[in-house]
PDB file of C-alpha atoms in Angstrom:
ATOM      1  CA  MET I   1     -25.221 -28.708-156.855  1.00 67.00           C
ATOM      2  CA  MET I   2     -24.096 -26.450-154.016  1.00 67.00           C
ATOM      3  CA  LYS I   3     -25.821 -27.067-150.692  1.00 75.00           C
ATOM      4  CA  ILE I   4     -26.639 -24.253-148.316  1.00 76.00           C
ATOM      5  CA  ILE I   5     -26.875 -26.523-145.259  1.00 85.00           C
ATOM      6  CA  ASP I   6     -24.617 -29.517-144.656  1.00 88.00           C
ATOM      7  CA  GLN I   7     -27.136 -32.239-143.831  1.00 88.00           C
ATOM      8  CA  SER I   8     -24.391 -34.485-142.486  1.00 88.00           C
ATOM      9  CA  HIS I   9     -23.536 -32.076-139.644  1.00 91.00           C
ATOM     10  CA  PRO I  10     -24.397 -33.689-136.273  1.00 93.00           C
ATOM     11  CA  PHE I  11     -26.134 -30.537-134.991  1.00 94.00           C
ATOM     12  CA  TYR I  12     -29.046 -31.087-137.374  1.00 94.00           C
ATOM     13  CA  LYS I  13     -29.556 -34.788-136.599  1.00 94.00           C
ATOM     14  CA  PRO I  14     -32.283 -34.470-133.903  1.00 95.00           C
ATOM     15  CA  LEU I  15     -35.715 -33.958-135.430  1.00 96.00           C
ATOM     16  CA  TRP I  16     -36.739 -31.434-132.779  1.00 97.00           C
ATOM     17  CA  ARG I  17     -33.931 -29.063-133.799  1.00 97.00           C
ATOM     18  CA  ARG I  18     -34.911 -29.193-137.446  1.00 96.00           C
ATOM     19  CA  VAL I  19     -38.578 -28.613-136.590  1.00 97.00           C
ATOM     20  CA  ALA I  20     -37.608 -25.727-134.284  1.00 98.00           C
ATOM     21  CA  ILE I  21     -35.586 -24.061-137.053  1.00 97.00           C
ATOM     22  CA  VAL I  22     -38.498 -24.353-139.474  1.00 97.00           C
ATOM     23  CA  ALA I  23     -40.917 -23.036-136.813  1.00 98.00           C
ATOM     24  CA  VAL I  24     -38.753 -19.989-136.101  1.00 98.00           C
ATOM     25  CA  VAL I  25     -38.491 -19.199-139.799  1.00 98.00           C
ATOM     26  CA  ALA I  26     -42.259 -19.686-140.187  1.00 98.00           C
ATOM     27  CA  GLY I  27     -42.777 -17.266-137.306  1.00 98.00           C
ATOM     28  CA  TRP I  28     -40.543 -14.732-139.017  1.00 97.00           C
ATOM     29  CA  ALA I  29     -42.450 -15.143-142.278  1.00 97.00           C
ATOM     30  CA  GLY I  30     -45.760 -14.740-140.451  1.00 97.00           C
ATOM     31  CA  PHE I  31     -44.474 -11.596-138.750  1.00 97.00           C
ATOM     32  CA  GLU I  32     -43.495 -10.130-142.095  1.00 97.00           C
ATOM     33  CA  VAL I  33     -46.825 -11.019-143.724  1.00 96.00           C
ATOM     34  CA  PHE I  34     -49.192  -9.938-140.940  1.00 96.00           C
ATOM     35  CA  TYR I  35     -47.311  -7.129-139.205  1.00 96.00           C
ATOM     36  CA  THR I  36     -44.777  -5.330-141.391  1.00 96.00           C
ATOM     37  CA  ARG I  37     -46.331  -6.031-144.815  1.00 95.00           C
ATOM     38  CA  GLU I  38     -43.076  -5.110-146.536  1.00 97.00           C
ATOM     39  CA  PRO I  39     -42.999  -6.975-149.877  1.00 97.00           C
ATOM     40  CA  PHE I  40     -39.200  -7.269-149.945  1.00 97.00           C
ATOM     41  CA  TRP I  41     -38.931  -8.877-146.505  1.00 97.00           C
ATOM     42  CA  MET I  42     -42.023 -11.023-147.053  1.00 97.00           C
ATOM     43  CA  THR I  43     -40.342 -12.446-150.150  1.00 97.00           C
ATOM     44  CA  ILE I  44     -37.054 -13.051-148.326  1.00 98.00           C
ATOM     45  CA  ALA I  45     -38.784 -14.708-145.357  1.00 98.00           C
ATOM     46  CA  ALA I  46     -40.953 -16.865-147.612  1.00 97.00           C
ATOM     47  CA  GLY I  47     -37.900 -17.950-149.594  1.00 97.00           C
ATOM     48  CA  VAL I  48     -35.989 -18.895-146.461  1.00 97.00           C
ATOM     49  CA  LEU I  49     -39.057 -20.792-145.227  1.00 97.00           C
ATOM     50  CA  VAL I  50     -39.286 -22.792-148.456  1.00 97.00           C
ATOM     51  CA  ILE I  51     -35.562 -23.585-148.370  1.00 94.00           C
ATOM     52  CA  SER I  52     -35.692 -24.626-144.701  1.00 95.00           C
ATOM     53  CA  LEU I  53     -38.780 -26.787-145.241  1.00 96.00           C
ATOM     54  CA  TRP I  54     -37.129 -28.544-148.154  1.00 94.00           C
ATOM     55  CA  THR I  55     -33.721 -28.936-146.493  1.00 93.00           C
ATOM     56  CA  PHE I  56     -34.735 -29.897-142.958  1.00 94.00           C
ATOM     57  CA  LEU I  57     -37.970 -31.839-143.434  1.00 95.00           C
ATOM     58  CA  LEU I  58     -38.844 -32.881-146.979  1.00 94.00           C
ATOM     59  CA  SER I  59     -35.492 -33.954-148.425  1.00 92.00           C
ATOM     60  CA  TRP I  60     -33.881 -35.142-145.187  1.00 91.00           C
ATOM     61  CA  PRO I  61     -32.204 -38.565-145.572  1.00 87.00           C
ATOM     62  CA  LYS I  62     -34.340 -41.314-144.047  1.00 84.00           C
ATOM     63  CA  ASN I  63     -31.439 -43.543-142.966  1.00 75.00           C
ATOM     64  CA  SER I  64     -30.101 -43.131-139.424  1.00 54.00           C
ATOM     65  CA  SER I  65     -26.426 -43.201-140.439  1.00 52.00           C
ATOM     66  CA  ARG I  66     -26.435 -39.447-141.122  1.00 47.00           C
TER      67      ARG I  66
END
């Protein structure tokens, strides 16, 4: 399976960076839902939010070697 984000990259190791990325994407999705109300961009933002939640928080390896 092809990965969009390389979870072994050292940039993504600190939890605060991963949470910040997810928060920025959530802010973008909220902007699209509550301000622009464009269905195309709401769908794109929601998709990126789901992918970032899964990649950076839910499926992140628990061991500290990565």
